[in-house]
Each structure stands twice: as structure tokens, then as C-alpha cells.
C-alpha angles and dihedrals in degrees: 000000000000097000095130093051094047094049097046110096111234095011113192111242142170115222116208116201128209090246091061098256123124136207130195123212146116130277126195096202137011130198120165094215098060115102095223132040120211113216129178119215124188118248120228114289094252090060100037126198126062142267127231120223129189112220122195107236091220086071093051123089098181145352114217117197112212119234114246111249093230094045097077124221121344116274120252115246123251122272116283096046119130128220112239134178106224118205110197132193111279095040103279120138131201131187106213145162115239141170105253091222092053093049091066094057108125091220098049141273145247121236141164126241112255091216109084089208094056114128088226127079097188135009129197114204118199110222092232090056096055119093098178140001106206122193109232091231130100115262090230092060090050091051090050090051089050090052094242096115135026123237093244089060090054092048092051090048091052091048090054095043096095095050093049095044104097100041117055100058090048092051092050090053095043093049091047096237087126134005121237093259092053092050092050092047093050091050092050092050096047109037129056091201095052094253120165124251093261091053091054092055092048092046089052088065095234093145142023120247096257092048094051090052091052091045092052092048093047092047092056094046098050100047102271126298126191112271090236090058091048091052092049090048088054089056092232090126132005122243089241093053092050094047095045091049091051090048091053092047092056097037094245128138116257113218141182105231092201088068101026114109100242115200105215090201088072092065091047090054094049096043131222095268094064093039091054094043097050100025093225125139119227106216105170142008139185136167094292110014138056116197118206133186116226135173098202115053089188093069102088099160093088091054095054093042095050093044093052096043099041097033091225139119112261121221121187137210124185125229133166118283092243093054094046091049092048095049094042089057089049091050091050091048093046119101138159089293093065122077112198109302092336115103122231091248090055090053093049093048090050089053091050092049091050091050092049091048092048096048097034094196125199114262112269125221114260093253096049116109118236115218102278094191092069108134095231092053090050090051091047093053091046092050093050090054092045093050092047092051094047093048091053096246119168095198140023117210117199108192119182116197105196133279095301105041127069122263112247125215117193133181126212106223122177090347098308128098114237129186114255109169144342113218133193114274090238088072097058096093100038092045094052092042091053092052091049091050091051090050092047093241129147105271092193093058110086102147101075137038120267133195130206146139136248124203109205134177123217105192102304095339117098114208132180128219127198110217127206123179123196128183113234134184124291092039092292127145118205122207126202119190119195112204101218122229122269114288091239122065122237117248111262093242091059095059093093096248124154119252093257094048093048093047096048093044091053091050091052093046092053093056113110094231141007140085128288119185130195113198139183142105125301112292096021094120099256095143092047090053093049092051090050088051091050090047088058092057099030100120133145093258094059127076108210124190123187131193110198139167102222113008099227103161124039128199130186109246096033120105101217125192125196114220118240108188092176091068096037098263097137131156092263092049092048091050092054090049092049091056088062093049100069099252129183096185129022126193119197114195093217140351099228100161145018093261094058092045093049092049090050091052090049092050093049091051093051096061104283133117109231125192124184146151133243135185103241133125104234139012096250091048089054091064095050090044093056093045089051089052088066104266117150103255093213094053091042092051092050093049100043117102104163144337119215117196117190145176135188118233128184112262123226116252107258091212097060108019114128138183123239137174109271119231124239090253091054091048091052090050091052096040092053090073092066139055118239096269095047092043093058091048099043107035107004126211125324114270144103091310092062104102132172133189134235138174115246094195129247142175092274092062097033087253092292097113090231132092124173129344136265133204126250113202140195115187119193111193116204098239122172094265090051092049091052090050090052091051090051090050090239121184123267089249092056092048090048091053092051092047091051090051087053092057103270119149115209122235090257093049092048090050093049092051089052090047090052088050091056097249095116137345133259092250092062092045092053090046093062103027128062126203 
């Protein structure tokens, strides 16, 4: 191979380093297995001579032996050699001819440049310096050889290549799947003729011309998905076929991660920050090498970054995109409480079972209390709370089912209850007792409901849980834990309001006096909205008092008071006390009775801004409800600034939402929320342009299609016509008509507009809004 170069004393070479730099010099001998390479470099002319430097081979990516000027062009290699494109650390690329057997050597391999005009006769590539070995053969031909595609498919793809050329890369950039640099890098790594990524897929013959046109159109409409995903969705090729073909093209092993022995220590060594940034899965590690699973062999940035930061060789295996994504999420969610693929709860239950088997206690009567301070029970309760918090649950439901049936634990996530764990019935008493101890409740009292609070720390994050116990049949005691909202309020402009709603609400909040109400059912986010409103006006020149039950959100600058009905500290009593404490703004957690409402009206008419909540369905109904409670309609009309009604609907998962043509029945359902004039302006006529959104389901949303919640709002501004209607004790329907004429959108209309924008779907809007 490189016999002449190795035997020539003082052979001229170019050393390529893993950081991309190069160095020219002469070497008298070369052996790949030695740890250090001696190279002589000439000194400046005024000094003469040369200097010898020892270079650690772990820093070297390749050694290129220069061709002798009198030796003529480099010799062609013997028959049987394959042409490969070698991508080395630092970004350099070489097209070479190499013996396939030599290329798999774990130390490295010799090869000859494929270009007869290359300045190098021989090149030795160290294995640790090679990012990719790419077969110089189209992917489509490889898929045909593998029996995945037929030659006519490849021919049709090649015929359509030119037409598709300018579009796909631009769409990927526009839809933010890739940035421009990533697209250019992928094209340079894949295609010898500098084709773009889209051209490579078309040239591979993965799709027919009509299918690629549909894929491009669909990609643009639904926010941009990778072309590979579109092709897999169209069932033209399976994800496994595509990944295995790419693995073969780049000489990388293809693995099934569900059966691959993953070493969890590899993820610990890399760290969650790098895993999340580069979306690679560390699967194994030893003293010298880190092995990672990837789905895109073109993405070489993670390899260089991990090599430089961890000072290790990087080996790669290829898996399907779905598997890599799933296991990356598991690695990011994993902590010291997870052992391999076994959850922390599984480990704790195994410990409890082992303890019970070892002690073999006598059966206890149903009313006897099991030792609730047992360490495994404490760990179990802690883990349930930690898992609920990390999964974004708002509530934890602990539901015992007697001495013979398993205890059920459920989480409420995004408004829906989901099963979390079924536990042995023997844990029903100790689990409930432990929660009552944490909430400082009476563990001996099982006959009546109790309320309390738990302060809990997840790593460095302190959270608070509101605890309610209720006795149920068969001597059970249920526990519901509400995970209270974050201690800091969201900015008002992040509440998901429309431009008109946000603008008018800010105007009302900045008034010096008056009444603002936020209404809706329990759990619709009223308190969160009021605190965001207070956060908007919480400045040093305003004195703000709040009466809340319970105090869920705290803000610096607010003077917050927790209600204590048992000692007579009610909302009405707190309001009267606030009026003697020089307030500018008063927040009342809830108007539960006529006395509280009347006091709030009085406060708002005497130069104070009052904000409060009420349990009503819509903004117009709120006005008639308060008048019916006995409030003076003239005082109420003078005080009222605005009423905000709101609901929480499940949001579509941004990772898997997709657009589809709506049916005539769906159009009629949507159009029914508008009159003829508004319908034409807001949604138009039924036809091909009428599109709706839905969630397909993916790993990120647990295959539900939904992730998170968003607010639907209806803001009634107390204009002069509305105030006159209040004074006349007009009906809710009349007030609603006047508010709509003033620019209000109903809850249903706001929800439909957000469904048409792809934030949720019509089904969820109709589930929380009535006509």
C-alpha cells in the first residue's frame, strides 16, 4: 500500500489533526500502532536545520504521504477496491480507493486518493479521526439491491429530481426543521455533485413524481416536517428500511434499541445538556470510546463536540428516528431514582415486597395502622409527588379500594385523569397516613374530611400541595393533592389572549378605580389570570391587598391575606379591613355572597380598583347574576369596568399536529358560532380552503395528540350602552348583543379562531364551551 512512502527516509507528509488543523513535515519511519509520531519541521532560513516534534497519535486524524515529483501520477489500486468518501474530524473530506477488509480495521487503514492529480500518493486514516465512511454509490441503487425499491421507482425519482431541486431545502429552513447551515452541511456530506438534501432523497428514488409533489405541498401546509418523515407517513418506505439503508451507506451498524443493551452510565458521563442539545443517545462507554445512537448520519456536529469535550473516541450506531427520540426522552427524564429501565416506584415496591417476605408478619385487622414511617413508604410517597410534578400534573388522586383490591393512583394532566400506578392493597393505610402526616392532619380521624398543605422540594424547586382527605365506603379514605401553581405569575401577554382582549384588559387594569371580574368554572385558571393582571400593575406607587383562600401564588409587593373562616376572617371581613388600610388595589379571591359583592362595589366606588372572581358561565350572565343577588344596578353599572370569562382547553401537540380538509359537517359546526356577516369575515365559505387541525399522536404527547392547555377568553367591556342595559336590568341575551356590537368575541368564537390557527381542535373547544 504505502511501502514506498514508509521506506523513504524523511518522507514528506501532511499531518491532519482532529481539530481540523494541518502540519507539514518529514518523518523517517511510520507505524500506526505507536502512541507518538516523530515529525521534523524546517526552521526559518536564518537559523537553518530542523526541529523534531513528538505528536500524540490520538490528536491525529490522518497522515498523508506526498507523491514524489519524479514519480509521476499516483498508481491506481488493484482490482476489488471500493471508492469511499471519507469525512474526517475537522470537516475535511477525501475520495479514496480502499480495500473493504482494511477499512474495518479498528486501528485505521491505508488508502489511495481516487483523484490521479492528488498531491498525495497514500493516506493513512486513524479510526478515531474518521467521522463517516460513505460509499460512493447512490442510495437508490443500494435500496434496489436490497430489494426495498424497484428500478422504475428510481428512474421516476431521477426524472423528477430537477423539478424538485429548489424547493425542499428552502422549506426545511422556512419551517425551522433545520437552519441554512445544517442543510448546506448535509448536502456537502451526502452528494458528490453538491446537490441539496432534497435532491438526494429524490435521486434515491424513494418516491414517484406525483407523490413528491403531494409531499412538498403537505409539508408546507402543516408547518414543515422532514421529508423522510413524510415519505414514511406515506408508507412508501418503512422507517426501518430507510435507517438500515443509510447505515449501510455510511458503514455503520444498524441496531434495534428495544433490544440493544444500553449502558446507562454512558448518559451520565455525557450529561443531559449535551444529550438535549444534539438529540443523540449514549448507549455504551469504556475507557477510550463512547458509543452513541443516531438516526441521521449526516449530522456530524455531535461527534466533533462530544470528542472534544469528553476526550474520547466516538463510535456510532444507527437506529430509527422514533426509537432514538423515545430513548433520548427517557434518558433526559432519568435521574438517580431510576435504575436502568426500571422505574423508581418499581424499585420501591420490590423493596417493600422483599421486606414483607423477610418479616412474614401476622395479618393485621383492617383498622390497624401499619407503621407509616417505614422508609420505603416515605420514598414511595415522595416518588409519586416527584413524578406528578415532572409530568405536569395538576392533581394527584389516591383511591383505596378496600383490603382486597389494589390501590389506584391517578394524575390529572391537561384536564384529564390518567392512570399512573396500581399499588398493593396493603399500602392503603400507610400511604394515606404518610400523606396526612406530611400535611399535619390528624391521622386518627377518618370519619370526616380534612384539609391541609404540604411543602415539598424537588431538587432545588420548592412546590406546595393542597391536600384534601375524604372518607369513602368500605372504610377507605381518599386523598386528593392539588399541585399549586408556580409561585410567580405569568406575564399578561403570555396568557394566550387575542390582541383586542389583551389591549382592553390592560386599559381596564390601568384605571384608578372600578371593578374587574374574572369568571368561569372551578379549575379554569381564574386566579392565575388575576395574578397576571396584578403583576401588570404591581408597581412601587400602588398598595395592593389580596384576600385569598388559599394563597396559591405569591408576588413581591402584594400584601396577601389567607382567609380563616373558623375565626371569622372571611372575604367580607377582609374587605372591610382593607378599606381601613389605605389600599389602591384590592383583590378578592371569590365573591361568594351578597355581602362580599356589595362591599366590593362600595370599595370600587370610593376610589379603589377591585378585582375578583365569580363562578358563572359567561360574561353577560355574570352581570344578571350579581343584579339578582341584590346589588343596586345603578351602583353596579357605575363601578363595572370589564368582565373576563375564560375556559381552559387542551392544546394540540406542536410536534405532531397536522392540517386536514374539514368536512361539511365540521364546517356547519364551526359556522354556527357566527352570524352571516361574521362568518364570511372569519371563516369564509365552505370549500377546499377550509382546513382544520388535529393531533396525530407522538412520543412527546404520550400518543394523545395533546400537550398542555390554552385559555379561551370572552371579554365584556362596560361601555355606555352596556351600563344602561345593566341599569335597566336587561336580560343576559340583550347584554350579550350589545357586547358583540362593541367588538366582543364569545368563548366559542375565540375557541374556534384558535382551533383554525392550529392551537387546539374543534372537539376540545366544544367540550368546554356551550353555545
